[in-house]
Amino acid sequence: MPPYRAPRGTRDLLPETRAGLSRLEGLARSLAARYGYREMEIPLFEQTAVFERGIGETTDVIEKELFRLAPRSEDSEAWALRPEATAGVVRAYVQHGMQTWPQPVKLTVVGPMFRYDRPQAGRYRQFWQWDVEVMGDPGPGVDAEVIELGWRFYLEAGVPEVQVLVNSIGDSACRPAYLATLKAYFARHEAELPELERRRLEMNPLRLLDSKDPAMAVLIAAAPMISECLCEACEAHFASVRAHLDAVGVPYRIEPTLVRGLDYYARTAFEYYRRGAEGQQQALGGGGRYDGLIELLGGRPTPGIGFALGLDRVLLALEEAGAEAGREAPPLALVAGADPADTVSRLRVASLLRAEGLSVRAELAHRKLGRQLETASKEHAHFAVIIGDELAEGNVQLKDLEAGTQRLVPLADLARELARAAKSHHHG
Ligand code: HAM
């Protein structure tokens, strides 16, 4: 047993997995750019109040899962690791006066998030999200554009059969009356409620619809649904979101129990699942409209909408589907030498080639040439540069490991020759 391990719920991304994640990050960035988003960074931690106010104090994310940082002294500010990006991006929007920029402001963040969750498959304490946020557009067209963007990501990433679930959860005009109806319904069934849900009934009755407790399934199925209580404006907004989704050909299903786990949502809410895996634990991504959040964090009333896609879960889904998540590029060439002790020449030649932008590996161990070349084929290098007595005349051997051919090349031409050979390898 090694004495130290990665903390529970975190994982080291070994090179192969890292390459898969890099591919997804690259796709996310290129799609974001295609859709007019600008990338930004926010700190990995914020004042705890940003999350508590923004996400809602009675949500699981804040109550149970927030990674609070131990204060350094009694009077220092309370900080927590970011459990998601939306609250931080909105905090930045307000702080930097982005309401004076041309609206809408479209921002994207890619990076790790932290939730002190019970670790299990697809549920980590450090995980990666691709997040997009649009602030300053009340929709409904942009709602569909955002939903379509997430759907396209899965399509282009190669995740098969992604199901889009959408719902409207009303706004400040119609939700209070619905919440009262919902609360009254569950109160009538209070005796049947598990302990945790009974406590939620007082604080946050909407969360009961999101319960993972199997004992709740029957009660939830018979509960009054927000779709029956939407005001006219929310009803019209939702109908138009659907019409826009139809127009761009995104297949979706209306899911009346979809309420999301964060408090800032209003109107449009959506999630992405693998078809047949629509259990609450396994959402590939989710998002929605948050028209009150910017004001809540000190800005002018401004509408907003966005999503976050869980990249770890996308990697898992690709793995399950047997798709190759990503590939590390092998070195183009290995620099080997006939004299095991002459590491100086090998390092010098490797350094020359790297300065020309080529990816090479230098054999710097004192091993026989045969052993050095074995490594080259194990690493899938295309070429071996072999340094021998010819170096005295300024030449080296260039061996094509795939074709099995070998020729003498002047050191001065080596970088150009390799670059040209690499190109022809690439194209055929
Ligand atoms: P969320 O639904 O809390 O939304 O998280 C979005 C996605 O992040 C989930 O669907 C899941 O794929 C992934 N995820 C969440 N927790 C974990 C975990 N412990 N391990 C692995 N993956 C996880 C948000 O975060 C909102 N900020 C989305 C948003 C943006 N809404 C508006 N704008």
Short mmCIF file of C-alpha atoms and ligand atoms in Angstrom, two decimals:
data_model
loop_
_atom_site.label_atom_id
_atom_site.label_comp_id
_atom_site.label_asym_id
_atom_site.label_seq_id
_atom_site.Cartn_x
_atom_site.Cartn_y
_atom_site.Cartn_z
CA MET A 1 0.00 0.00 0.00
CA PRO A 2 1.45 3.40 -0.94
CA PRO A 3 1.54 5.74 2.09
CA TYR A 4 -0.27 8.57 0.31
CA ARG A 5 -3.26 8.49 -2.02
CA ALA A 6 -5.28 11.13 -3.91
CA PRO A 7 -8.05 12.42 -1.59
CA ARG A 8 -11.28 10.43 -1.57
CA GLY A 9 -13.56 11.51 -4.40
CA THR A 10 -10.72 12.94 -6.48
CA ARG A 11 -8.70 11.23 -9.15
CA ASP A 12 -5.42 11.70 -10.86
CA LEU A 13 -6.06 12.09 -14.56
CA LEU A 14 -3.37 9.87 -16.01
CA PRO A 15 -2.07 10.92 -19.43
CA GLU A 16 -4.62 8.93 -21.45
CA THR A 17 -7.58 10.35 -19.52
CA ARG A 18 -6.03 13.82 -19.57
CA ALA A 19 -5.79 13.59 -23.36
CA GLY A 20 -9.49 12.67 -23.49
CA LEU A 21 -10.39 15.62 -21.28
CA SER A 22 -8.21 17.94 -23.37
CA ARG A 23 -10.06 16.89 -26.48
CA LEU A 24 -13.40 17.70 -24.83
CA GLU A 25 -12.08 21.03 -23.54
CA GLY A 26 -10.85 21.84 -27.04
CA LEU A 27 -14.23 21.00 -28.54
CA ALA A 28 -15.98 23.09 -25.87
CA ARG A 29 -13.75 26.08 -26.58
CA SER A 30 -14.15 25.86 -30.33
CA LEU A 31 -17.95 25.47 -30.09
CA ALA A 32 -18.15 28.35 -27.62
CA ALA A 33 -16.22 30.55 -30.04
CA ARG A 34 -18.45 29.47 -32.94
CA TYR A 35 -21.50 30.52 -30.91
CA GLY A 36 -20.00 33.87 -29.89
CA TYR A 37 -18.91 33.18 -26.29
CA ARG A 38 -15.74 34.69 -24.83
CA GLU A 39 -13.67 32.62 -22.45
CA MET A 40 -12.85 33.93 -18.99
CA GLU A 41 -11.52 32.67 -15.68
CA ILE A 42 -12.89 33.17 -12.20
CA PRO A 43 -11.09 32.14 -8.99
CA LEU A 44 -11.33 28.57 -7.75
CA PHE A 45 -12.65 30.02 -4.47
CA GLU A 46 -14.94 32.91 -3.55
CA GLN A 47 -16.42 34.50 -0.49
CA THR A 48 -18.83 31.88 0.86
CA ALA A 49 -21.66 34.43 0.69
CA VAL A 50 -21.45 34.50 -3.13
CA PHE A 51 -22.43 30.83 -3.20
CA GLU A 52 -24.85 30.93 -0.28
CA ARG A 53 -26.80 33.89 -1.67
CA GLY A 54 -26.52 32.85 -5.30
CA ILE A 55 -27.18 29.12 -5.17
CA GLY A 56 -29.47 29.14 -2.12
CA GLU A 57 -28.72 28.20 1.49
CA THR A 58 -31.14 25.28 1.62
CA THR A 59 -29.86 23.50 -1.49
CA ASP A 60 -27.81 20.31 -1.17
CA VAL A 61 -24.92 22.03 -2.90
CA ILE A 62 -24.64 24.59 -0.08
CA GLU A 63 -26.00 22.67 2.89
CA LYS A 64 -24.11 19.44 2.39
CA GLU A 65 -21.57 19.78 -0.38
CA LEU A 66 -19.82 23.14 -0.04
CA PHE A 67 -16.04 22.82 0.51
CA ARG A 68 -15.57 25.53 3.14
CA LEU A 69 -11.98 26.66 3.64
CA ALA A 70 -10.80 26.88 7.22
CA PRO A 71 -10.29 30.55 8.15
CA ARG A 72 -6.68 31.58 8.84
CA SER A 73 -7.69 33.83 11.70
CA GLU A 74 -10.82 34.78 13.56
CA ASP A 75 -11.57 37.92 11.58
CA SER A 76 -10.70 36.60 8.12
CA GLU A 77 -13.38 36.28 5.44
CA ALA A 78 -15.17 32.99 4.94
CA TRP A 79 -14.17 31.33 1.65
CA ALA A 80 -15.28 28.19 -0.14
CA LEU A 81 -14.12 26.29 -3.21
CA ARG A 82 -16.41 26.92 -6.17
CA PRO A 83 -19.08 24.19 -6.52
CA GLU A 84 -20.09 25.62 -9.92
CA ALA A 85 -19.28 28.64 -12.08
CA THR A 86 -22.54 30.56 -12.45
CA ALA A 87 -22.45 32.42 -9.12
CA GLY A 88 -18.82 33.45 -9.70
CA VAL A 89 -19.43 34.58 -13.29
CA VAL A 90 -22.42 36.66 -12.17
CA ARG A 91 -20.34 38.13 -9.32
CA ALA A 92 -17.72 39.10 -11.92
CA TYR A 93 -20.40 40.56 -14.25
CA VAL A 94 -21.54 42.86 -11.45
CA GLN A 95 -18.03 43.66 -10.15
CA HIS A 96 -16.67 44.67 -13.58
CA GLY A 97 -19.72 46.63 -14.67
CA MET A 98 -20.43 44.31 -17.58
CA GLN A 99 -23.98 45.68 -17.75
CA THR A 100 -22.41 48.63 -19.63
CA TRP A 101 -20.96 46.27 -22.29
CA PRO A 102 -23.03 45.55 -25.40
CA GLN A 103 -25.70 43.07 -24.28
CA PRO A 104 -26.05 40.17 -24.17
CA VAL A 105 -22.69 39.31 -22.61
CA LYS A 106 -21.80 35.71 -23.50
CA LEU A 107 -19.11 34.12 -21.33
CA THR A 108 -17.65 30.65 -20.98
CA VAL A 109 -15.54 28.94 -18.30
CA VAL A 110 -13.90 25.52 -18.47
CA GLY A 111 -12.39 24.09 -15.33
CA PRO A 112 -12.61 22.09 -12.13
CA MET A 113 -15.44 22.49 -9.59
CA PHE A 114 -15.60 21.08 -6.06
CA ARG A 115 -18.47 19.48 -4.17
CA TYR A 116 -18.15 17.54 -0.94
CA ASP A 117 -20.43 14.86 -2.28
CA ARG A 118 -20.61 11.16 -1.42
CA PRO A 119 -18.18 9.75 -4.00
CA GLN A 120 -19.49 7.17 -6.44
CA ALA A 121 -19.33 6.39 -10.14
CA GLY A 122 -19.59 9.66 -12.03
CA ARG A 123 -19.77 11.69 -8.81
CA TYR A 124 -16.51 13.23 -7.71
CA ARG A 125 -15.39 15.84 -5.21
CA GLN A 126 -13.35 17.52 -7.92
CA PHE A 127 -14.87 17.38 -11.39
CA TRP A 128 -14.67 19.37 -14.61
CA GLN A 129 -17.40 21.49 -16.10
CA TRP A 130 -17.83 23.37 -19.32
CA ASP A 131 -19.99 26.33 -18.38
CA VAL A 132 -21.64 28.95 -20.63
CA GLU A 133 -23.59 32.00 -19.48
CA VAL A 134 -25.59 34.58 -21.45
CA MET A 135 -26.52 37.72 -19.52
CA GLY A 136 -28.80 40.47 -20.75
CA ASP A 137 -31.16 38.56 -23.05
CA PRO A 138 -34.63 37.65 -21.71
CA GLY A 139 -35.19 34.97 -24.36
CA PRO A 140 -36.99 32.90 -25.48
CA GLY A 141 -34.84 32.54 -28.65
CA VAL A 142 -31.57 32.44 -26.72
CA ASP A 143 -32.96 29.73 -24.41
CA ALA A 144 -33.24 27.43 -27.42
CA GLU A 145 -29.84 28.52 -28.73
CA VAL A 146 -28.21 27.59 -25.41
CA ILE A 147 -30.01 24.22 -25.25
CA GLU A 148 -29.00 23.51 -28.86
CA LEU A 149 -25.35 24.35 -28.10
CA GLY A 150 -25.19 21.71 -25.35
CA TRP A 151 -26.89 19.17 -27.57
CA ARG A 152 -24.40 19.88 -30.37
CA PHE A 153 -21.49 19.38 -27.97
CA TYR A 154 -22.57 15.80 -27.21
CA LEU A 155 -23.18 15.19 -30.90
CA GLU A 156 -19.73 16.38 -31.92
CA ALA A 157 -18.05 14.70 -28.93
CA GLY A 158 -19.57 11.42 -30.10
CA VAL A 159 -21.80 10.65 -27.10
CA PRO A 160 -24.59 8.51 -28.52
CA GLU A 161 -28.29 8.99 -27.81
CA VAL A 162 -28.42 12.06 -25.62
CA GLN A 163 -31.88 12.93 -24.38
CA VAL A 164 -32.74 16.60 -23.78
CA LEU A 165 -35.29 17.16 -20.99
CA VAL A 166 -36.91 20.57 -20.66
CA ASN A 167 -39.38 22.20 -18.31
CA SER A 168 -40.54 25.61 -17.20
CA ILE A 169 -40.46 26.21 -13.46
CA GLY A 170 -42.34 29.52 -13.54
CA ASP A 171 -41.22 32.88 -12.22
CA SER A 172 -41.84 35.21 -9.30
CA ALA A 173 -45.35 35.88 -10.62
CA CYS A 174 -46.62 32.31 -10.64
CA ARG A 175 -44.23 30.21 -8.56
CA PRO A 176 -45.31 31.40 -5.08
CA ALA A 177 -48.88 30.20 -5.64
CA TYR A 178 -47.60 26.91 -7.03
CA LEU A 179 -45.25 26.43 -4.07
CA ALA A 180 -48.16 26.94 -1.69
CA THR A 181 -50.19 24.31 -3.57
CA LEU A 182 -47.24 21.93 -3.57
CA LYS A 183 -46.54 22.47 0.11
CA ALA A 184 -50.18 21.83 0.98
CA TYR A 185 -50.13 18.62 -1.05
CA PHE A 186 -47.02 17.23 0.65
CA ALA A 187 -48.25 18.44 4.05
CA ARG A 188 -51.32 16.24 3.57
CA HIS A 189 -48.91 13.33 3.12
CA GLU A 190 -46.47 14.39 5.82
CA ALA A 191 -46.65 11.06 7.65
CA GLU A 192 -45.36 9.28 4.53
CA LEU A 193 -42.40 11.61 4.04
CA PRO A 194 -38.87 10.43 4.88
CA GLU A 195 -37.15 12.52 7.57
CA LEU A 196 -35.00 14.59 5.18
CA GLU A 197 -37.94 15.43 2.93
CA ARG A 198 -40.05 16.48 5.90
CA ARG A 199 -37.41 19.04 6.81
CA ARG A 200 -37.23 20.24 3.19
CA LEU A 201 -40.99 20.72 3.12
CA GLU A 202 -40.62 23.79 5.33
CA MET A 203 -37.51 25.23 3.72
CA ASN A 204 -37.69 24.38 0.04
CA PRO A 205 -40.74 22.34 -1.07
CA LEU A 206 -39.70 22.35 -4.74
CA ARG A 207 -36.72 20.18 -3.84
CA LEU A 208 -39.08 17.34 -2.87
CA LEU A 209 -39.82 16.83 -6.55
CA ASP A 210 -36.11 16.23 -7.07
CA SER A 211 -35.92 13.62 -4.29
CA LYS A 212 -33.84 10.52 -4.97
CA ASP A 213 -35.58 8.58 -2.21
CA PRO A 214 -37.50 5.66 -3.78
CA ALA A 215 -40.19 6.11 -1.11
CA MET A 216 -41.05 9.44 -2.75
CA ALA A 217 -41.68 8.18 -6.29
CA VAL A 218 -45.42 7.55 -5.90
CA LEU A 219 -46.01 10.82 -4.07
CA ILE A 220 -44.08 12.77 -6.69
CA ALA A 221 -46.00 11.15 -9.52
CA ALA A 222 -49.31 12.33 -8.04
CA ALA A 223 -48.08 15.80 -7.00
CA PRO A 224 -49.41 18.99 -8.63
CA MET A 225 -47.06 20.04 -11.41
CA ILE A 226 -45.79 23.56 -12.11
CA SER A 227 -46.83 23.19 -15.75
CA GLU A 228 -50.46 23.36 -14.58
CA CYS A 229 -49.82 26.58 -12.66
CA LEU A 230 -47.72 28.71 -15.05
CA CYS A 231 -48.83 32.32 -15.54
CA GLU A 232 -49.63 33.49 -19.04
CA ALA A 233 -46.24 35.10 -19.60
CA CYS A 234 -44.33 31.96 -18.51
CA GLU A 235 -46.65 29.78 -20.58
CA ALA A 236 -46.00 31.91 -23.68
CA HIS A 237 -42.24 31.97 -23.02
CA PHE A 238 -42.10 28.18 -22.72
CA ALA A 239 -44.20 27.67 -25.87
CA SER A 240 -41.82 29.90 -27.80
CA VAL A 241 -38.71 28.11 -26.46
CA ARG A 242 -40.23 24.87 -27.75
CA ALA A 243 -41.04 26.41 -31.13
CA HIS A 244 -37.41 27.59 -31.45
CA LEU A 245 -36.15 24.15 -30.46
CA ASP A 246 -38.40 22.57 -33.08
CA ALA A 247 -37.10 25.01 -35.67
CA VAL A 248 -33.47 23.99 -35.09
CA GLY A 249 -34.37 20.30 -34.92
CA VAL A 250 -33.26 19.55 -31.36
CA PRO A 251 -35.17 16.49 -30.13
CA TYR A 252 -36.37 17.06 -26.57
CA ARG A 253 -38.86 15.73 -24.05
CA ILE A 254 -40.90 17.84 -21.66
CA GLU A 255 -40.26 16.59 -18.12
CA PRO A 256 -42.74 18.16 -15.66
CA THR A 257 -40.81 17.02 -12.54
CA LEU A 258 -37.53 18.60 -13.66
CA VAL A 259 -36.84 21.38 -11.12
CA ARG A 260 -33.01 21.52 -10.88
CA GLY A 261 -31.01 21.50 -7.67
CA LEU A 262 -30.03 25.17 -7.43
CA ASP A 263 -32.33 27.96 -6.26
CA TYR A 264 -31.55 30.63 -8.84
CA TYR A 265 -33.63 29.22 -11.68
CA ALA A 266 -36.76 30.73 -13.21
CA ARG A 267 -38.72 29.64 -16.28
CA THR A 268 -36.61 27.48 -18.60
CA ALA A 269 -34.85 24.50 -16.97
CA PHE A 270 -33.19 21.65 -18.86
CA GLU A 271 -30.95 18.63 -18.45
CA TYR A 272 -29.11 16.21 -20.70
CA TYR A 273 -29.08 12.44 -20.11
CA ARG A 274 -27.97 9.28 -21.80
CA ARG A 275 -31.18 7.73 -23.13
CA GLY A 276 -32.33 5.08 -20.69
CA ALA A 277 -30.21 6.56 -17.87
CA GLU A 278 -32.48 9.44 -16.87
CA GLY A 279 -31.87 8.85 -13.14
CA GLN A 280 -31.12 12.00 -11.13
CA GLN A 281 -27.55 10.91 -10.40
CA GLN A 282 -26.46 10.71 -13.97
CA ALA A 283 -27.22 14.00 -15.69
CA LEU A 284 -24.55 14.71 -18.29
CA GLY A 285 -25.30 18.39 -17.95
CA GLY A 286 -27.95 20.90 -17.04
CA GLY A 287 -28.87 24.52 -16.88
CA GLY A 288 -31.59 27.08 -17.07
CA ARG A 289 -32.68 30.68 -16.85
CA TYR A 290 -31.74 32.70 -13.76
CA ASP A 291 -33.47 36.06 -14.22
CA GLY A 292 -33.24 37.11 -10.55
CA LEU A 293 -29.63 36.13 -9.82
CA ILE A 294 -27.77 39.20 -11.07
CA GLU A 295 -29.94 41.44 -8.92
CA LEU A 296 -29.52 39.07 -5.97
CA LEU A 297 -25.73 39.49 -6.19
CA GLY A 298 -25.97 43.28 -6.28
CA GLY A 299 -26.43 44.09 -9.97
CA ARG A 300 -29.24 45.77 -11.88
CA PRO A 301 -32.16 43.46 -12.73
CA THR A 302 -30.78 41.54 -15.73
CA PRO A 303 -31.96 38.26 -17.23
CA GLY A 304 -29.54 35.35 -17.64
CA ILE A 305 -29.38 31.78 -18.86
CA GLY A 306 -26.67 29.14 -19.12
CA PHE A 307 -25.62 25.56 -18.63
CA ALA A 308 -22.81 23.45 -17.27
CA LEU A 309 -21.87 20.12 -18.79
CA GLY A 310 -20.04 17.56 -16.64
CA LEU A 311 -16.97 16.58 -18.65
CA ASP A 312 -16.04 13.63 -16.39
CA ARG A 313 -19.44 12.11 -17.14
CA VAL A 314 -18.97 12.67 -20.86
CA LEU A 315 -15.66 10.81 -20.66
CA LEU A 316 -17.40 7.95 -18.83
CA ALA A 317 -20.20 7.86 -21.40
CA LEU A 318 -17.68 7.72 -24.24
CA GLU A 319 -15.81 4.95 -22.47
CA GLU A 320 -19.01 2.96 -22.00
CA ALA A 321 -19.90 3.44 -25.64
CA GLY A 322 -16.46 2.05 -26.54
CA ALA A 323 -15.45 5.28 -28.22
CA GLU A 324 -11.89 6.47 -28.02
CA ALA A 325 -11.98 9.57 -25.84
CA GLY A 326 -8.70 11.02 -26.97
CA ARG A 327 -5.24 10.19 -28.14
CA GLU A 328 -1.85 11.42 -27.05
CA ALA A 329 0.39 12.35 -29.92
CA PRO A 330 3.43 10.04 -30.01
CA PRO A 331 6.87 11.66 -30.44
CA LEU A 332 7.80 12.09 -34.09
CA ALA A 333 11.31 10.82 -33.58
CA LEU A 334 13.58 9.27 -31.03
CA VAL A 335 17.19 10.36 -30.87
CA ALA A 336 19.36 7.30 -30.31
CA GLY A 337 23.07 6.67 -30.54
CA ALA A 338 25.58 3.90 -31.17
CA ASP A 339 27.72 4.97 -28.23
CA PRO A 340 25.65 4.43 -25.07
CA ALA A 341 27.81 6.88 -23.11
CA ASP A 342 27.51 9.78 -25.58
CA THR A 343 24.42 11.37 -24.07
CA VAL A 344 25.82 14.83 -24.86
CA SER A 345 25.39 14.35 -28.63
CA ARG A 346 21.92 12.88 -28.23
CA LEU A 347 20.73 15.73 -26.04
CA ARG A 348 22.32 18.30 -28.37
CA VAL A 349 20.58 16.89 -31.49
CA ALA A 350 17.25 16.58 -29.65
CA SER A 351 17.54 20.16 -28.50
CA LEU A 352 18.23 21.35 -32.10
CA LEU A 353 15.11 19.54 -33.38
CA ARG A 354 12.90 20.81 -30.54
CA ALA A 355 14.05 24.36 -31.28
CA GLU A 356 12.64 23.80 -34.79
CA GLY A 357 9.25 22.88 -33.28
CA LEU A 358 9.53 19.10 -33.64
CA SER A 359 8.43 16.66 -30.97
CA VAL A 360 11.26 14.25 -30.16
CA ARG A 361 12.43 12.08 -27.32
CA ALA A 362 16.09 11.74 -26.44
CA GLU A 363 17.49 8.46 -25.20
CA LEU A 364 19.57 9.65 -22.26
CA ALA A 365 20.08 6.36 -20.46
CA HIS A 366 23.29 4.43 -21.10
CA ARG A 367 21.73 1.59 -23.04
CA LYS A 368 22.79 -0.35 -26.10
CA LEU A 369 21.45 0.93 -29.45
CA GLY A 370 19.19 -2.12 -29.88
CA ARG A 371 17.47 -1.41 -26.57
CA GLN A 372 17.13 2.27 -27.45
CA LEU A 373 15.37 1.40 -30.70
CA GLU A 374 13.01 -0.98 -28.91
CA THR A 375 11.77 1.98 -26.87
CA ALA A 376 11.19 3.93 -30.09
CA SER A 377 8.75 1.37 -31.46
CA LYS A 378 7.05 0.92 -28.08
CA GLU A 379 6.37 4.64 -28.03
CA HIS A 380 5.10 4.58 -31.62
CA ALA A 381 7.72 7.05 -32.80
CA HIS A 382 7.80 7.25 -36.59
CA PHE A 383 11.51 7.86 -36.90
CA ALA A 384 14.77 7.22 -35.14
CA VAL A 385 17.68 9.60 -35.51
CA ILE A 386 20.78 7.48 -34.95
CA ILE A 387 24.02 9.17 -34.02
CA GLY A 388 27.19 7.30 -34.89
CA ASP A 389 30.68 7.88 -36.27
CA GLU A 390 29.13 9.83 -39.20
CA LEU A 391 28.59 12.72 -36.83
CA ALA A 392 32.27 13.64 -37.28
CA GLU A 393 31.35 14.60 -40.90
CA GLY A 394 28.16 16.31 -39.77
CA ASN A 395 25.79 13.47 -40.73
CA VAL A 396 23.31 11.25 -38.88
CA GLN A 397 21.27 8.20 -39.86
CA LEU A 398 17.54 8.79 -40.26
CA LYS A 399 15.59 5.55 -39.89
CA ASP A 400 11.92 5.33 -40.89
CA LEU A 401 10.68 2.86 -38.30
CA GLU A 402 7.46 2.07 -40.15
CA ALA A 403 9.01 1.54 -43.59
CA GLY A 404 12.17 -0.02 -42.17
CA THR A 405 14.37 2.16 -44.41
CA GLN A 406 17.42 4.14 -43.38
CA ARG A 407 19.53 6.87 -44.99
CA LEU A 408 22.30 9.32 -44.24
CA VAL A 409 21.17 12.92 -43.65
CA PRO A 410 23.33 16.00 -42.98
CA LEU A 411 22.62 17.32 -39.50
CA ALA A 412 22.00 20.76 -41.03
CA ASP A 413 19.07 19.34 -43.07
CA LEU A 414 17.70 17.03 -40.39
CA ALA A 415 14.93 19.27 -39.04
CA ARG A 416 13.68 20.10 -42.55
CA GLU A 417 13.84 16.43 -43.66
CA LEU A 418 11.96 15.29 -40.55
CA ALA A 419 9.30 17.96 -40.91
CA ARG A 420 8.78 16.99 -44.56
CA ALA A 421 8.70 13.27 -43.76
CA ALA A 422 6.25 13.91 -40.92
CA LYS A 423 3.95 15.72 -43.33
CA SER A 424 3.95 12.92 -45.90
CA HIS A 425 3.37 10.40 -43.08
CA HIS A 426 0.42 12.44 -41.97
CA HIS A 427 -1.14 12.56 -45.41
CA GLY A 428 -0.69 9.04 -46.41
P1 HAM B 1 -25.52 21.31 -12.02
O1 HAM B 1 -26.72 20.58 -12.53
O2 HAM B 1 -25.35 21.40 -10.56
O3 HAM B 1 -25.61 22.77 -12.66
O4 HAM B 1 -24.21 20.68 -12.64
C1 HAM B 1 -24.06 20.54 -14.04
C2 HAM B 1 -23.40 19.22 -14.38
O5 HAM B 1 -22.16 19.09 -13.70
C3 HAM B 1 -24.19 17.99 -13.95
O6 HAM B 1 -25.21 17.70 -14.86
C4 HAM B 1 -23.09 16.93 -13.94
O7 HAM B 1 -22.86 16.45 -15.25
C5 HAM B 1 -21.88 17.71 -13.48
N1 HAM B 1 -21.67 17.45 -12.05
C6 HAM B 1 -22.27 18.04 -10.99
N2 HAM B 1 -21.81 17.53 -9.84
C7 HAM B 1 -20.88 16.60 -10.16
C8 HAM B 1 -20.02 15.72 -9.40
N3 HAM B 1 -20.02 15.71 -8.07
N4 HAM B 1 -19.20 14.88 -10.10
C9 HAM B 1 -19.19 14.88 -11.45
N5 HAM B 1 -19.95 15.68 -12.21
C10 HAM B 1 -20.78 16.53 -11.57
C11 HAM B 1 -24.70 23.75 -12.45
O8 HAM B 1 -23.60 23.58 -12.01
C12 HAM B 1 -25.14 25.11 -12.95
N6 HAM B 1 -24.11 26.09 -12.62
C13 HAM B 1 -25.44 25.08 -14.43
C14 HAM B 1 -25.83 26.43 -14.97
C15 HAM B 1 -25.06 27.32 -15.62
N7 HAM B 1 -27.05 26.96 -14.88
C16 HAM B 1 -27.05 28.16 -15.43
N8 HAM B 1 -25.83 28.38 -15.88
#
